[in-house]
């Protein structure tokens, strides 16, 4: 019996021994596996790190420490070759791309917010996270990189779900740069390429379709966000999910990348459908920096609920390339149950190109591109402006000859969402607009030739405008209906207009240029004193200058106004004397 037990015990002990050795081997085996995995991971990490730092070195080798820091103008003692390179890059892209490469993508910016904005607190856990959607076509890599870097460093991590970066058919793909972005921003940036350019509207819609967060923030590819930009921008959407918000758009200088304070904006469009700014209403100005209504957004920078954007149908699918999309979306928002608020506590810098640089987004000839853009404007006018479209077509007759395409879907959407008429928009959001831009235009002040009284053979002639500087030429024989190059109108809006072009002054009123009419008064604001025969530039009484004929050179200059100077005397082919008597009434 005893022996029996002993034999049994022995077997149990043997079994236990076997199990113990097995566990030890198993433990050693898993330890080995873990070590191998660790070794693998660390070799991948160090490979990634190496690649990042190599690529970083390539992309940042040119960076000059502290250049443009705090958003100051990036200045240096450049050699003449460097200056030449800058000019060349500016002619190619409309901004100083050479300099951009030398400014750190992580440069610091001065905090320009109103002091009360800095005191506002937003509970991060209550705010929704966002998907930022950026589309680009042939953007300069260093500029794009600064956009992304500023987003990463100035957005609370909790709120930034993803950046969806859509390459809208840029002409070439820079693999190295793409790898660099992927490594530098890891999972934060989702970079997608649309191989054939679809235009900014459809690229944005495609980006929005990939988005996972409840709120979308659309940005241009050449911006820098500032400290605290996102929280105040999304807070109003939390209150009302049909609110769309826009930040104050600051200016990044195209020559030296200085970051400058932008003005609060109350956007609108005039009867030619050009984007304009209306002054803030008094109560809005007093309540600054509280959010205020923004009738028409500037277009490139806004936040909107993802579902609300989808319900509005995104952008009209018939809009191509670029242009008019900000008017379409803004009107749709307001008329179909939403609103747009500008949030002055949120500031984002936008790189505006040189005003003389005409951006081209296709290889098509200039005219074809213009037609594409005009078609966008016509689509928006046809669908959203009701009877007021006739007013636009009277001012911009070229729109009426452009084939507009099918509008059925847009009209159906307007019905489905019970959108209000355009008249509601005018009456509720911008009654002051109608005072500045009445539906029935008052008569113009004068028209026909502008003839020098001291050299009566000479008239202002727009065909004689080397470098945009107008000159004088022999007068047409018909002074009231002269050849188009000499036909000028002193319009009821106080422009000196010939076709789409206007006379303007630059360099504190010293020089006269001939440039596209911008409808913003300012440097294109003119008066005619029919008693003293003076043509006077400028709104500000202290800074007015008078047009002067330089008969010896056929030149046109300005001088301090002096009614005794015959060179400053002019007359128009036709003068509406009744209107001219009132010209100073509203001054
Ligand atoms: N863009 C695009 N596809 C196009 C044209 C433009 O993705 O076919 C992008 C462009 O790169 C920019 C944004 O759309 O990021 C807005 O264009 P842009 O900055 O020229 O407009 P602006 O600021 O001059 O109104
Ligand atoms: Mn832009």
Coordinates of N, CA and C in Angstrom, one line a residue, residues 401-499:
X401 N -24.1 85.9 -72.2 CA -23.8 85.1 -73.4 C -23.1 83.8 -73.1
X402 N -22.9 83.5 -71.9 CA -22.2 82.3 -71.5 C -23.2 81.2 -71.3
X403 N -23.0 80.0 -71.9 CA -24.0 78.9 -71.6 C -23.8 78.5 -70.2
X404 N -25.0 78.3 -69.5 CA -25.0 78.2 -68.0 C -25.1 76.8 -67.6
X405 N -25.5 75.8 -68.5 CA -25.6 74.4 -68.1 C -26.9 74.1 -67.4
X406 N -27.0 73.0 -66.8 CA -28.3 72.5 -66.2 C -28.4 73.0 -64.8
X407 N -29.5 73.7 -64.5 CA -29.7 74.2 -63.2 C -30.8 73.5 -62.4
X408 N -31.3 72.4 -62.9 CA -32.5 71.8 -62.3 C -32.2 71.4 -60.9
X409 N -31.0 70.8 -60.7 CA -30.7 70.3 -59.3 C -30.7 71.4 -58.3
X410 N -30.1 72.5 -58.7 CA -30.0 73.7 -57.8 C -31.4 74.2 -57.4
X411 N -32.2 74.3 -58.5 CA -33.6 74.8 -58.3 C -34.4 73.9 -57.4
X412 N -34.2 72.6 -57.6 CA -34.9 71.6 -56.8 C -34.4 71.7 -55.3
X413 N -33.1 71.9 -55.1 CA -32.6 72.0 -53.7 C -33.2 73.2 -53.0
X414 N -33.4 74.3 -53.8 CA -33.9 75.6 -53.3 C -35.3 75.3 -52.8
X415 N -36.1 74.6 -53.6 CA -37.5 74.2 -53.2 C -37.5 73.3 -52.0
X416 N -36.7 72.3 -52.1 CA -36.7 71.3 -51.0 C -36.4 71.9 -49.6
X417 N -35.4 72.8 -49.6 CA -35.0 73.4 -48.3 C -35.9 74.6 -48.0
X418 N -36.9 74.9 -48.8 CA -37.8 76.1 -48.6 C -36.9 77.4 -48.4
X419 N -36.0 77.6 -49.3 CA -35.2 78.8 -49.2 C -35.9 80.1 -49.5
X420 N -35.5 81.1 -48.7 CA -36.2 82.4 -48.9 C -35.8 83.1 -50.1
X421 N -36.5 84.2 -50.6 CA -36.1 84.9 -51.7 C -34.9 85.9 -51.4
X422 N -34.2 86.3 -52.5 CA -33.0 87.1 -52.3 C -33.4 88.5 -51.7
X423 N -34.6 88.9 -51.9 CA -35.1 90.2 -51.3 C -35.0 90.1 -49.8
X424 N -35.3 89.0 -49.2 CA -35.2 88.8 -47.8 C -33.7 89.1 -47.3
X425 N -32.8 88.6 -48.1 CA -31.4 88.8 -47.8 C -31.0 90.3 -47.8
X426 N -31.5 91.0 -48.9 CA -31.2 92.4 -49.0 C -31.8 93.2 -47.8
X427 N -33.0 92.9 -47.5 CA -33.7 93.7 -46.5 C -33.2 93.4 -45.1
X428 N -32.9 92.1 -44.8 CA -32.5 91.8 -43.5 C -31.1 91.9 -43.1
X429 N -30.2 91.8 -44.1 CA -28.8 91.7 -43.8 C -28.0 92.9 -44.2
X430 N -28.6 93.7 -45.2 CA -27.7 94.7 -45.7 C -28.6 95.9 -46.3
X431 N -29.5 96.4 -45.5 CA -30.3 97.5 -45.9 C -29.3 98.7 -46.3
X432 N -28.2 98.8 -45.7 CA -27.3 99.9 -46.0 C -26.6 99.7 -47.4
X433 N -26.6 98.4 -47.8 CA -26.0 98.2 -49.2 C -26.8 98.9 -50.2
X434 N -28.2 98.9 -50.1 CA -29.0 99.6 -51.1 C -28.8 101.1 -51.2
X435 N -28.3 101.7 -50.0 CA -28.0 103.1 -50.1 C -26.7 103.3 -50.9
X436 N -25.8 102.4 -50.7 CA -24.5 102.6 -51.4 C -24.6 102.1 -52.8
X437 N -25.3 101.1 -53.1 CA -25.5 100.5 -54.4 C -26.9 100.4 -54.8
X438 N -27.6 101.5 -55.1 CA -29.0 101.5 -55.3 C -29.4 100.6 -56.5
X439 N -30.6 100.0 -56.5 CA -31.0 99.2 -57.7 C -31.1 100.1 -58.9
X440 N -31.7 101.3 -58.7 CA -31.8 102.3 -59.8 C -30.6 103.3 -59.6
X441 N -29.7 103.2 -60.5 CA -28.5 104.1 -60.4 C -28.9 105.5 -60.6
X442 N -28.3 106.5 -59.8 CA -28.5 107.9 -60.2 C -27.6 108.1 -61.4
X443 N -27.9 109.2 -62.1 CA -27.1 109.5 -63.3 C -25.7 109.7 -63.1
X444 N -24.9 109.5 -64.1 CA -23.4 109.7 -64.0 C -23.2 111.2 -64.0
X445 N -22.0 111.7 -63.6 CA -21.7 113.1 -63.5 C -21.2 113.7 -64.8
X446 N -20.4 112.9 -65.5 CA -19.9 113.4 -66.8 C -19.4 112.3 -67.7
X447 N -19.3 112.5 -69.0 CA -18.8 111.4 -69.8 C -18.1 112.0 -71.1
X448 N -17.6 111.2 -72.0 CA -16.9 111.6 -73.2 C -15.4 111.8 -73.0
X449 N -14.8 112.7 -73.7 CA -13.4 112.8 -73.6 C -13.1 113.6 -72.3
X450 N -11.8 113.4 -71.8 CA -11.3 114.3 -70.7 C -10.2 115.1 -71.4
X451 N -10.5 116.4 -71.6 CA -9.6 117.2 -72.4 C -8.9 118.3 -71.6
X452 N -7.6 118.4 -71.9 CA -6.8 119.4 -71.1 C -7.2 120.8 -71.7
X453 N -7.5 121.7 -70.8 CA -7.9 123.1 -71.2 C -6.7 123.9 -71.6
X454 N -5.5 123.6 -71.0 CA -4.3 124.4 -71.3 C -3.7 123.8 -72.6
X455 N -3.9 122.6 -72.9 CA -3.4 122.0 -74.2 C -4.6 121.3 -74.9
X456 N -5.5 122.1 -75.5 CA -6.8 121.6 -75.9 C -6.7 120.5 -76.9
X457 N -5.6 120.3 -77.5 CA -5.5 119.2 -78.5 C -5.4 117.8 -77.8
X458 N -5.0 117.9 -76.5 CA -4.7 116.6 -75.8 C -5.8 116.1 -74.9
X459 N -6.1 114.8 -75.1 CA -7.1 114.1 -74.3 C -6.5 112.9 -73.6
X460 N -7.2 112.5 -72.5 CA -6.7 111.3 -71.8 C -7.0 110.1 -72.6
X461 N -6.0 109.2 -72.9 CA -6.2 108.1 -73.8 C -5.7 106.8 -73.2
X462 N -6.6 105.8 -73.1 CA -6.2 104.6 -72.4 C -5.4 103.6 -73.2
X463 N -5.3 103.9 -74.5 CA -4.5 103.0 -75.3 C -3.0 103.4 -75.2
X464 N -2.8 104.6 -74.7 CA -1.4 105.1 -74.5 C -1.0 104.9 -73.1
X465 N -1.0 103.6 -72.6 CA -0.7 103.4 -71.2 C 0.4 102.4 -70.9
X466 N 1.6 102.8 -71.2 CA 2.7 101.9 -71.0 C 2.8 101.6 -69.5
X467 N 3.0 100.3 -69.1 CA 3.0 99.9 -67.7 C 1.9 100.4 -66.8
X468 N 0.7 100.5 -67.5 CA -0.5 100.9 -66.7 C -0.5 102.4 -66.3
X469 N 0.5 103.2 -66.9 CA 0.5 104.6 -66.6 C -0.2 105.3 -67.8
X470 N -1.4 105.9 -67.6 CA -2.1 106.6 -68.7 C -1.4 107.8 -69.2
X471 N -1.6 108.1 -70.5 CA -1.0 109.3 -71.2 C -2.0 110.1 -71.9
X472 N -1.5 111.1 -72.5 CA -2.4 112.0 -73.3 C -2.1 111.8 -74.8
X473 N -3.2 111.9 -75.6 CA -3.0 111.8 -77.0 C -3.9 112.8 -77.7
X474 N -3.8 112.9 -79.0 CA -4.6 113.8 -79.8 C -6.1 113.4 -79.6
X475 N -6.9 114.5 -79.4 CA -8.3 114.2 -79.1 C -9.1 113.7 -80.3
X476 N -10.0 112.8 -80.0 CA -11.0 112.4 -81.1 C -11.8 113.6 -81.5
X477 N -12.2 113.5 -82.8 CA -13.0 114.7 -83.2 C -14.3 114.8 -82.5
X478 N -14.9 113.7 -82.2 CA -16.2 113.7 -81.5 C -15.9 113.7 -80.0
X479 N -16.2 114.8 -79.3 CA -15.8 114.9 -77.9 C -16.8 114.2 -77.0
X480 N -18.1 114.0 -77.5 CA -19.1 113.4 -76.6 C -19.1 111.9 -76.8
X481 N -19.0 111.5 -78.0 CA -18.9 110.0 -78.3 C -17.6 109.7 -79.0
X482 N -16.5 109.9 -78.3 CA -15.2 109.7 -78.9 C -14.9 108.2 -79.1
X483 N -13.7 107.9 -79.7 CA -13.3 106.4 -79.8 C -13.2 105.9 -78.4
X484 N -13.4 104.5 -78.3 CA -13.5 103.9 -76.9 C -12.3 104.2 -76.0
X485 N -11.1 104.3 -76.6 CA -9.9 104.6 -75.8 C -10.0 105.9 -75.1
X486 N -10.8 106.8 -75.6 CA -10.9 108.2 -75.0 C -12.2 108.4 -74.3
X487 N -13.0 107.3 -74.2 CA -14.4 107.5 -73.6 C -14.3 107.2 -72.2
X488 N -14.5 108.3 -71.4 CA -14.5 108.1 -69.9 C -15.8 108.5 -69.3
X489 N -16.1 107.9 -68.2 CA -17.3 108.3 -67.4 C -16.9 108.6 -66.0
X490 N -17.3 109.8 -65.5 CA -17.2 110.0 -64.1 C -18.5 109.5 -63.5
X491 N -18.5 108.3 -63.0 CA -19.7 107.5 -62.7 C -20.3 108.1 -61.4
X492 N -21.6 107.7 -61.2 CA -22.3 108.1 -60.0 C -21.6 107.6 -58.7
X493 N -20.7 106.6 -58.9 CA -19.9 106.1 -57.7 C -18.6 106.8 -57.6
X494 N -18.4 107.8 -58.4 CA -17.2 108.6 -58.4 C -15.9 107.9 -58.9
X495 N -16.2 107.0 -59.8 CA -15.0 106.4 -60.5 C -14.8 107.1 -61.8
X496 N -13.5 107.2 -62.2 CA -13.2 107.6 -63.6 C -13.0 106.4 -64.4
X497 N -14.0 105.9 -65.1 CA -14.1 104.6 -65.7 C -14.0 104.6 -67.2
X498 N -13.3 103.7 -67.8 CA -13.3 103.4 -69.2 C -13.4 101.9 -69.4
X499 N -14.6 101.4 -69.8 CA -14.8 100.0 -69.8 C -14.7 99.4 -68.4

